[in-house]
mmCIF file of C-alpha atoms in Angstrom:
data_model
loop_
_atom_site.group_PDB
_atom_site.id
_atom_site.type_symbol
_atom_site.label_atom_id
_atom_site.label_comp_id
_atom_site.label_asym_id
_atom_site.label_seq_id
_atom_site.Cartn_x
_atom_site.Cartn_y
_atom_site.Cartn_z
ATOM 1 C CA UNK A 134 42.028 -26.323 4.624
ATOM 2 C CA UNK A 135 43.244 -22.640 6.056
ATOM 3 C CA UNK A 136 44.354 -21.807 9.278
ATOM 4 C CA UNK A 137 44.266 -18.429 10.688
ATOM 5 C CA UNK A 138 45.919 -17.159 13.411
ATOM 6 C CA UNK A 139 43.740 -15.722 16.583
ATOM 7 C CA UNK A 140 44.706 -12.333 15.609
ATOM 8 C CA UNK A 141 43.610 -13.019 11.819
ATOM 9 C CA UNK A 142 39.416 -14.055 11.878
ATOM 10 C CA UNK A 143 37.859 -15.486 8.900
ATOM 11 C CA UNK A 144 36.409 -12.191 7.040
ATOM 12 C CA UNK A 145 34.167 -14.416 5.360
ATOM 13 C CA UNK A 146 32.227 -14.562 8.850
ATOM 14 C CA UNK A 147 32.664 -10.845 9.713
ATOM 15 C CA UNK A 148 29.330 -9.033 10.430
ATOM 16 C CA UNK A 149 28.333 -7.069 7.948
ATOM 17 C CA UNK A 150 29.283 -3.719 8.521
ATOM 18 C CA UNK A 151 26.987 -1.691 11.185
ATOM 19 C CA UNK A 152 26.565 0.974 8.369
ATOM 20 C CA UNK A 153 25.260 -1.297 5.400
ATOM 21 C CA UNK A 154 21.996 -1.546 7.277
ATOM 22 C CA UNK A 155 21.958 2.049 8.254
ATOM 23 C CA UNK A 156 22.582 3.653 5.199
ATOM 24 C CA UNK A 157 19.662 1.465 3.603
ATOM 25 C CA UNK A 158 16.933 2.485 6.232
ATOM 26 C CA UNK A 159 17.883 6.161 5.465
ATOM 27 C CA UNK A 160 17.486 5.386 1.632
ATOM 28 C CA UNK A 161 14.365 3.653 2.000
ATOM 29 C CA UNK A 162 13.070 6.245 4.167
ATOM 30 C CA UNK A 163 14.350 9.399 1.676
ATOM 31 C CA UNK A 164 12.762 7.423 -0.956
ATOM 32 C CA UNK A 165 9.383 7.688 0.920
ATOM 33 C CA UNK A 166 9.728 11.457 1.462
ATOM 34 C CA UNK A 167 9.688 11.871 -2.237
ATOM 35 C CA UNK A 168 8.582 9.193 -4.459
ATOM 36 C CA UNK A 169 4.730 9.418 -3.562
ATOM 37 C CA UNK A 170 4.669 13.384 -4.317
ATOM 38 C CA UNK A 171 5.418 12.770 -7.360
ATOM 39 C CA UNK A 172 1.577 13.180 -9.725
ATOM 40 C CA UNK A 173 2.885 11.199 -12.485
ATOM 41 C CA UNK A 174 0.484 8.797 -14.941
ATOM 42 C CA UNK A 175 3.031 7.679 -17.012
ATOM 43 C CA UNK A 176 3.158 3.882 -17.150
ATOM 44 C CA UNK A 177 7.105 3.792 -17.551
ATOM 45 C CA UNK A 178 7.850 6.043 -14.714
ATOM 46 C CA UNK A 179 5.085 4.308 -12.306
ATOM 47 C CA UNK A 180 6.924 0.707 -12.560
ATOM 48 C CA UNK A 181 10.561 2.148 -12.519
ATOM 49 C CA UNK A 182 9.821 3.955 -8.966
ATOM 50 C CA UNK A 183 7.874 0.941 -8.050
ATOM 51 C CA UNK A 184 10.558 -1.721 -8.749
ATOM 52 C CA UNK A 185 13.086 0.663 -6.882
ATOM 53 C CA UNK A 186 10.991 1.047 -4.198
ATOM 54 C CA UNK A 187 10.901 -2.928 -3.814
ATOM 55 C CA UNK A 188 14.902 -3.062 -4.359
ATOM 56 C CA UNK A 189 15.081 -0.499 -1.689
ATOM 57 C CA UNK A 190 12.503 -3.260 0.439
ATOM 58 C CA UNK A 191 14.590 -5.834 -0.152
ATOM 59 C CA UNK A 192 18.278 -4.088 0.460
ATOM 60 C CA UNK A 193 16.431 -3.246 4.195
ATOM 61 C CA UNK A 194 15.292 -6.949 4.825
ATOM 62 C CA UNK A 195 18.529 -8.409 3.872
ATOM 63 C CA UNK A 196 20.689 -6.144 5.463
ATOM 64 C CA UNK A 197 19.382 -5.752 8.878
ATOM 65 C CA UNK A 198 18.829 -9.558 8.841
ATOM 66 C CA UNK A 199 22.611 -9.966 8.176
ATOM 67 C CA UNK A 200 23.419 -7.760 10.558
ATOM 68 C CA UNK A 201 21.014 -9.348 13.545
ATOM 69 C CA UNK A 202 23.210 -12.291 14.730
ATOM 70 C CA UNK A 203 22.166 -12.130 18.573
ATOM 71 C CA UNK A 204 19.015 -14.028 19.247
ATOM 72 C CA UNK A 205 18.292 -11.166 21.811
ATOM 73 C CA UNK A 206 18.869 -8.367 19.697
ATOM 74 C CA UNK A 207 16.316 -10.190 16.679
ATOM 75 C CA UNK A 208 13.885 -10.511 19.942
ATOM 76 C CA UNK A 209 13.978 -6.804 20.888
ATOM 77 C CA UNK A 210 13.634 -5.980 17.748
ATOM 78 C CA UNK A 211 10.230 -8.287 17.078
ATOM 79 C CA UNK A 212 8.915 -7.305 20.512
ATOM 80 C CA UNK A 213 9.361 -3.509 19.811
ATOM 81 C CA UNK A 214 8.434 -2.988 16.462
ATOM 82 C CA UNK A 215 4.946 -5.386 17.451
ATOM 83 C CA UNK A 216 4.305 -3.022 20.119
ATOM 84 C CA UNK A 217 4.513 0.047 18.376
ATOM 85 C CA UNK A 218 2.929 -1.698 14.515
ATOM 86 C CA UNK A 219 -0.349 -4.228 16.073
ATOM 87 C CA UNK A 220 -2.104 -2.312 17.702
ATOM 88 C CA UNK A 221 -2.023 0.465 15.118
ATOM 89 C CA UNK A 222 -3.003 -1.857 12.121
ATOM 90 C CA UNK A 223 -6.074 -3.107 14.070
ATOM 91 C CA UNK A 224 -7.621 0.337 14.446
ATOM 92 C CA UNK A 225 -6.611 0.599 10.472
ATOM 93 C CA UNK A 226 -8.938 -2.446 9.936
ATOM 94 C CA UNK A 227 -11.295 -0.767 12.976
ATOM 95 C CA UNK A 228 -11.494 2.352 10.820
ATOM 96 C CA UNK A 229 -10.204 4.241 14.341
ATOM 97 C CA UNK A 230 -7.185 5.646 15.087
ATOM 98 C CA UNK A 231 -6.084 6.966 18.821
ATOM 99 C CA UNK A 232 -3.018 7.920 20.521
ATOM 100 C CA UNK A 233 0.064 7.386 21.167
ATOM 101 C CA UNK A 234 0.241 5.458 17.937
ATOM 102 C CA UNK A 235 -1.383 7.505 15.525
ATOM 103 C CA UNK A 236 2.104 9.521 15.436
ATOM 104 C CA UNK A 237 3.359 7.071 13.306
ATOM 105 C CA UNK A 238 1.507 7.565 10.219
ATOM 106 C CA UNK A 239 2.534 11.809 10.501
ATOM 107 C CA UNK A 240 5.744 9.920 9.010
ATOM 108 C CA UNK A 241 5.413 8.907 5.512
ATOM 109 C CA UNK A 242 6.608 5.075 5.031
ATOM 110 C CA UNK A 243 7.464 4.987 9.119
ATOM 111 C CA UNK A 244 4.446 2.803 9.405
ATOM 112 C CA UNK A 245 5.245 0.548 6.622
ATOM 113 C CA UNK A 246 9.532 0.253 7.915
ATOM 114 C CA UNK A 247 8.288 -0.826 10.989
ATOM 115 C CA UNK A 248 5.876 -3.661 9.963
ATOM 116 C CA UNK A 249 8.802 -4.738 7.504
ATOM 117 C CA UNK A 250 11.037 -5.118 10.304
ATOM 118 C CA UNK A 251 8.864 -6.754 12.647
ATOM 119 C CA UNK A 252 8.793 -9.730 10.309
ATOM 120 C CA UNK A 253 12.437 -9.276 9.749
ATOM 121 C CA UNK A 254 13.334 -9.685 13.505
ATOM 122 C CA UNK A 255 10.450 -12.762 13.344
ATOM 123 C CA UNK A 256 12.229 -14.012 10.394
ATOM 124 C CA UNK A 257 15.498 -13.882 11.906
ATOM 125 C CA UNK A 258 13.992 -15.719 15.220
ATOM 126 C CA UNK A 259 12.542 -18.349 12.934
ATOM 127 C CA UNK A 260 16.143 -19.192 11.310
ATOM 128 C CA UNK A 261 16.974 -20.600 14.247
ATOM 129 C CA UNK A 262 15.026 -23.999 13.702
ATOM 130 C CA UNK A 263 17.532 -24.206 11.094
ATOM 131 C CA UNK A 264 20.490 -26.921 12.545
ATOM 132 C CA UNK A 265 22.241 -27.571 9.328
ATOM 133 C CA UNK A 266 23.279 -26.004 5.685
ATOM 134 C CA UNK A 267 21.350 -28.902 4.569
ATOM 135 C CA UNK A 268 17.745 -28.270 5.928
ATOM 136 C CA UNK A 269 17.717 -25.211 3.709
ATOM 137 C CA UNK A 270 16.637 -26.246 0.278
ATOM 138 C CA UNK A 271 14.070 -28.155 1.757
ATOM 139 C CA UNK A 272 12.838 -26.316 3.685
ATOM 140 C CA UNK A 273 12.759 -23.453 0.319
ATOM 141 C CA UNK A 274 10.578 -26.307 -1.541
ATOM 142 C CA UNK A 275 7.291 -26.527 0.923
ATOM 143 C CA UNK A 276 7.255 -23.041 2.037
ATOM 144 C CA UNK A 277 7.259 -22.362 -2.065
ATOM 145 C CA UNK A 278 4.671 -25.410 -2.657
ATOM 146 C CA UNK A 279 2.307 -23.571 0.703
ATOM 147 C CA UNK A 280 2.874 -20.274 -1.328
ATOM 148 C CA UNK A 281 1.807 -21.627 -4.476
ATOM 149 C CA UNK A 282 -1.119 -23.162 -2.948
ATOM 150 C CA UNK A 283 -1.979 -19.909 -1.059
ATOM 151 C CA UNK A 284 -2.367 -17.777 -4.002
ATOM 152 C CA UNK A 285 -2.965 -20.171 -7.027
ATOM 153 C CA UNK A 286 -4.483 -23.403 -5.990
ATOM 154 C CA UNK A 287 -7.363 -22.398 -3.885
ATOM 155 C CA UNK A 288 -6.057 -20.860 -0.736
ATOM 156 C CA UNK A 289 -6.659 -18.028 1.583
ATOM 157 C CA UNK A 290 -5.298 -15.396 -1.024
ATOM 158 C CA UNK A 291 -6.609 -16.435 -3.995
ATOM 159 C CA UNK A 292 -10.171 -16.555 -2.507
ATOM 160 C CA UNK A 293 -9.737 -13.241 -0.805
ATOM 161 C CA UNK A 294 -8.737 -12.083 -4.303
ATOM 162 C CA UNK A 295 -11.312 -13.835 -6.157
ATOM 163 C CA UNK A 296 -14.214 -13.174 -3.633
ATOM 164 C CA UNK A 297 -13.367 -9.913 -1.916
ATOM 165 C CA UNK A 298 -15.068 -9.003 1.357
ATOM 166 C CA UNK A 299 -14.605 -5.653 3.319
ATOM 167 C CA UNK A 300 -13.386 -7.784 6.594
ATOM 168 C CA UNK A 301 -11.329 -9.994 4.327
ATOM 169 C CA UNK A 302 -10.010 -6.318 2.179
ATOM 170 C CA UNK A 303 -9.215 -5.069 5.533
ATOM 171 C CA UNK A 304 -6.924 -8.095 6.643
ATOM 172 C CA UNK A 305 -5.105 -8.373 3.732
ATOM 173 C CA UNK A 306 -4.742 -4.863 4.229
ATOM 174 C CA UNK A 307 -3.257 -4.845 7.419
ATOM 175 C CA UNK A 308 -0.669 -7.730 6.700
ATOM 176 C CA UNK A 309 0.963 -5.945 3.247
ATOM 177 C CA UNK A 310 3.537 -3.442 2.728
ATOM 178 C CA UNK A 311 2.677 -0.659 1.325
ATOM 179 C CA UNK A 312 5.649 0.182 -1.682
ATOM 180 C CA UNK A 313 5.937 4.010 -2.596
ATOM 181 C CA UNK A 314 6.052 4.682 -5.952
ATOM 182 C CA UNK A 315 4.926 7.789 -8.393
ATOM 183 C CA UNK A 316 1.381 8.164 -9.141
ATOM 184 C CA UNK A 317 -1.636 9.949 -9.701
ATOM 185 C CA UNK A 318 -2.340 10.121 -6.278
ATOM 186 C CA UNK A 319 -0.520 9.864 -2.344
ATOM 187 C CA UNK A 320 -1.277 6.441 -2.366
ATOM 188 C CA UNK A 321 1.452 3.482 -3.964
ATOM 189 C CA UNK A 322 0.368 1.205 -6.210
ATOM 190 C CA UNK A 323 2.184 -1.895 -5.239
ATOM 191 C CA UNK A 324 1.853 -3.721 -1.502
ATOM 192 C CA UNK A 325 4.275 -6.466 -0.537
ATOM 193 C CA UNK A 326 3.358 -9.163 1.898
ATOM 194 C CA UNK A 327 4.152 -9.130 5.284
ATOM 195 C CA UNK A 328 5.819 -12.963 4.786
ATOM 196 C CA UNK A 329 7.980 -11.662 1.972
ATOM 197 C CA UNK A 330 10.143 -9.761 4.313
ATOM 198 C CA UNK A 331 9.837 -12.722 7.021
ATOM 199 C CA UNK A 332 11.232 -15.283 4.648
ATOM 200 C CA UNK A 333 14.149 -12.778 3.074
ATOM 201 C CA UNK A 334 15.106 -12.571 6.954
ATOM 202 C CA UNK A 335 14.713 -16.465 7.449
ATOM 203 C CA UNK A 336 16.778 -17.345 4.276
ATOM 204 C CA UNK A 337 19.703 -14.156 4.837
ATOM 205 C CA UNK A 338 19.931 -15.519 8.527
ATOM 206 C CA UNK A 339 20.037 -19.480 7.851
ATOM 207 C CA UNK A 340 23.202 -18.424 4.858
ATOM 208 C CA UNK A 341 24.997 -16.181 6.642
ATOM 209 C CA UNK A 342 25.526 -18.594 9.905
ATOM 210 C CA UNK A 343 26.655 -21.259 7.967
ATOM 211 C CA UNK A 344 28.740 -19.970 4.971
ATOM 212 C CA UNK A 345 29.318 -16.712 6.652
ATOM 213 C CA UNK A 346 28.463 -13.056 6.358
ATOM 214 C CA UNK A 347 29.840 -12.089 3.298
ATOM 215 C CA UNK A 348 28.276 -15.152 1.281
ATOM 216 C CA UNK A 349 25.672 -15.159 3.232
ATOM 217 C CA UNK A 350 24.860 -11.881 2.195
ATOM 218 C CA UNK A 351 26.677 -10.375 -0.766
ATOM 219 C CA UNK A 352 25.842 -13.599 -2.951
ATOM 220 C CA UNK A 353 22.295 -13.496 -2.208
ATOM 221 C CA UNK A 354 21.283 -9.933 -1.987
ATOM 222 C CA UNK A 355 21.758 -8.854 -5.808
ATOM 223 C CA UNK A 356 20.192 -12.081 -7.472
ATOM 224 C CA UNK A 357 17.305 -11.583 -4.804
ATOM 225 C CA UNK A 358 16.776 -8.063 -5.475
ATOM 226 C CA UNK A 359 16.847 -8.469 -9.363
ATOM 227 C CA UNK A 360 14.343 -11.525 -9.468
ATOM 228 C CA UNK A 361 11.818 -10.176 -6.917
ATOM 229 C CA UNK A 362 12.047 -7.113 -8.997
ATOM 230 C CA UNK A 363 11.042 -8.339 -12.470
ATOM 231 C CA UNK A 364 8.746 -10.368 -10.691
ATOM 232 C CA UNK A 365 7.055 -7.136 -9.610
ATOM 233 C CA UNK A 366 7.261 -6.179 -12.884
ATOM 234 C CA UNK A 367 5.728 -8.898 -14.250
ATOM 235 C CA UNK A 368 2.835 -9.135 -11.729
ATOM 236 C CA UNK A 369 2.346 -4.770 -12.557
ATOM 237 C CA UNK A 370 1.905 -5.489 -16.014
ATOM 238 C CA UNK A 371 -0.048 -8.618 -16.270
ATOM 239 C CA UNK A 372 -2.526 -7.948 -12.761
ATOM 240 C CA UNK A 373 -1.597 -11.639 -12.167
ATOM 241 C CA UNK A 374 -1.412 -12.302 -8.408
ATOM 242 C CA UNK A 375 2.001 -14.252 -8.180
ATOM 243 C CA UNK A 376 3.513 -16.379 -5.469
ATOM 244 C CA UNK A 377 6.891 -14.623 -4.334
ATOM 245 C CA UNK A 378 8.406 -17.614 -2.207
ATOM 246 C CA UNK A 379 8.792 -19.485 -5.226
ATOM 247 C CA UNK A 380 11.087 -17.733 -7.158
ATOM 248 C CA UNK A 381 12.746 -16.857 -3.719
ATOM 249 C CA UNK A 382 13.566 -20.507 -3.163
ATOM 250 C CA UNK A 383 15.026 -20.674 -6.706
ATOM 251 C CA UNK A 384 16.742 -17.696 -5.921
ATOM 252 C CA UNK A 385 18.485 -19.273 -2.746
ATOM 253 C CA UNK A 386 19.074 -22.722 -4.045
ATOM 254 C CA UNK A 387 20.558 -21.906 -7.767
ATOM 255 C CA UNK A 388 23.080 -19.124 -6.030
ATOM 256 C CA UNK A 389 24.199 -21.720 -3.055
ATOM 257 C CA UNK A 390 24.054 -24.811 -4.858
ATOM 258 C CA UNK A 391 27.515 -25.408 -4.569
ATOM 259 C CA UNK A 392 27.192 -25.127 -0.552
ATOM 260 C CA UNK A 393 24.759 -28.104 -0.488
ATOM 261 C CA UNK A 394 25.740 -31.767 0.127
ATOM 262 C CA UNK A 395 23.385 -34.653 -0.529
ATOM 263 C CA UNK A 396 23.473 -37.905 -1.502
ATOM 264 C CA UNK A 397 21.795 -39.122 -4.805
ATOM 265 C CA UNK A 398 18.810 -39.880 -3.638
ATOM 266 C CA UNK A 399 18.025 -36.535 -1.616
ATOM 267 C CA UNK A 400 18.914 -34.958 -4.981
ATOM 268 C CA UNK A 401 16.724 -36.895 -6.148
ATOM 269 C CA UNK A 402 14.225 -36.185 -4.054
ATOM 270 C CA UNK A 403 14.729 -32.468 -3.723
ATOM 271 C CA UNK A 404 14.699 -32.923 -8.502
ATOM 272 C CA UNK A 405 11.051 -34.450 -7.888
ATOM 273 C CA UNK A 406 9.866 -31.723 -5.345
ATOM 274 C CA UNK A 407 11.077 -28.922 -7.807
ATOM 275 C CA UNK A 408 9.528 -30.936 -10.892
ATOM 276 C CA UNK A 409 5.866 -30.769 -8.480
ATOM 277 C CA UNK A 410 6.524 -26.980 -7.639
ATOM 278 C CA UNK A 411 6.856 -26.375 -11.930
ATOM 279 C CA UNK A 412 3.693 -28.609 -12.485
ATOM 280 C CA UNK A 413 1.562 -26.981 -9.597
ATOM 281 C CA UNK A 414 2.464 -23.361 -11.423
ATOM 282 C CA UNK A 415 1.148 -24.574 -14.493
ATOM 283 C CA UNK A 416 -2.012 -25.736 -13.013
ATOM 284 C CA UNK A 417 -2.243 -22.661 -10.961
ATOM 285 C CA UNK A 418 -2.756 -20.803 -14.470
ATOM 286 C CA UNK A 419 -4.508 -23.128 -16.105
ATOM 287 C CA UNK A 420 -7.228 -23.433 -13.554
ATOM 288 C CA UNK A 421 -7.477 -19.062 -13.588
#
């Protein structure tokens, strides 16, 4: 055990810094600016801006979640940044736009930041059912098993994907993120759901108020980053539509596993749940 004076705080539960957050908003929104100007069809230089868009993504989620440790400043945040993104992706689905929100899409990538951090603030709001280290990993396992279900097994995504409507394009539509990237045209290629950036928030939160800011953060965000990543890469290359809760779970629980205490039979338990989430992946292909 340590003990620290008054005058000497545990760093390990230090915010992290005001700037880290800052400086990766500016990126994100620099990389905006230029990345979909760029008329390029070649394949290599399409995925490289795409996956750095999506690092870029992730760096924003992880850091302003970190850095959101007041329930009323994640609040403000949510409130705000609903306010000013709801209304304008209904008239998106609507086909209408009117004032004062149609400002925001004179901004290339504004729209999109502010929809990523309105489920960031939710996400960080929703960490707070979290009451122990422990009701992590759990937790991890059925929102992976919902997302696996979702997309592979039958659920609202895969049968929007398989059976495509204009009201269901439209929704789908208005609850992804669009990821800038070069290409033939303005538009990205690559979208990122709305829940992906909820659930970075939710897991950054839940880590960094129990093991503290530093783990918290700077032990999750480059694992994070590199598996979402090659996941993108994966699901660019192959068309498949993929489940990205899953391999965040993994993510979260094979980085912290040292931070978790059960007994033998919650391992047990929590060995049987991850043995499901592998056999429900398999099916999920099998049945394609």
């Amino acid at each position: 055990m340590m003990f620290l004076s008054p005058n000497q705080p545990d760093s390990s539960n230090r915010p992290v810094r005001s700037a880290i957050p800052s400086v990766a908003l500016i990126a994100y929104m620099v990389f905006w600016q230029i990345a979909p100007r760029i008329r390029e069809e070649r394949l290599w230089l399409v995925l490289l801006s795409t996956v750095l868009s999506l690092a870029l993504s992730v760096w924003v989620a992880a850091a302003v979640a970190a850095r959101l440790q007041r329930v009323q400043s994640a609040l403000i945040l949510t409130l705000g940044c609903a306010a000013l993104v709801i209304p304008l992706r209904i008239m998106f689905a609507a086909g209408r736009l009117v004032t004062p929100w149609v400002w925001m899409i004179r901004v290339p990538g504004l729209n999109e930041l502010v929809f990523m951090l309105f489920g960031v603030g939710a996400g960080v709001l929703l960490s707070r059912i979290v009451r122990s280290l422990n009701m992590i990993p759990p937790i991890a396992v059925v929102l992976a098993l919902v997302d696996i279900w979702t997309v592979l097994l039958g659920g609202p995504v895969q049968r929007v994907l398989s059976n495509p409507t204009p009201a269901a394009e439209k929704l789908a539509e208005a609850m992804t993120v669009r990821l800038p990237s070069s290409t033939a045209g303005a538009a990205p290629m690559a979208v990122a759901g709305f829940a992906d950036f909820l659930f970075i928030a939710f897991f950054v939160s839940s880590l960094c108020r129990y093991i503290g800011m530093n783990d918290g953060y700077n032990r999750t965000l480059l694992p994070l980053m590199l598996t979402l990543c090659a996941y993108m890469l994966v699901v660019m290359v192959t068309g498949w539509a993929l489940p990205a809760l899953a391999p965040m779970a993994v993510v979260v629980l094979a980085v912290h596993r040292s931070a978790f205490h059960y007994s033998k039979e919650e391992r047990n338990a929590l060995g049987y749940a991850a043995g499901l989430i592998l056999i429900l992946i398999v099916l999920g292909f099998a049945l394609r």
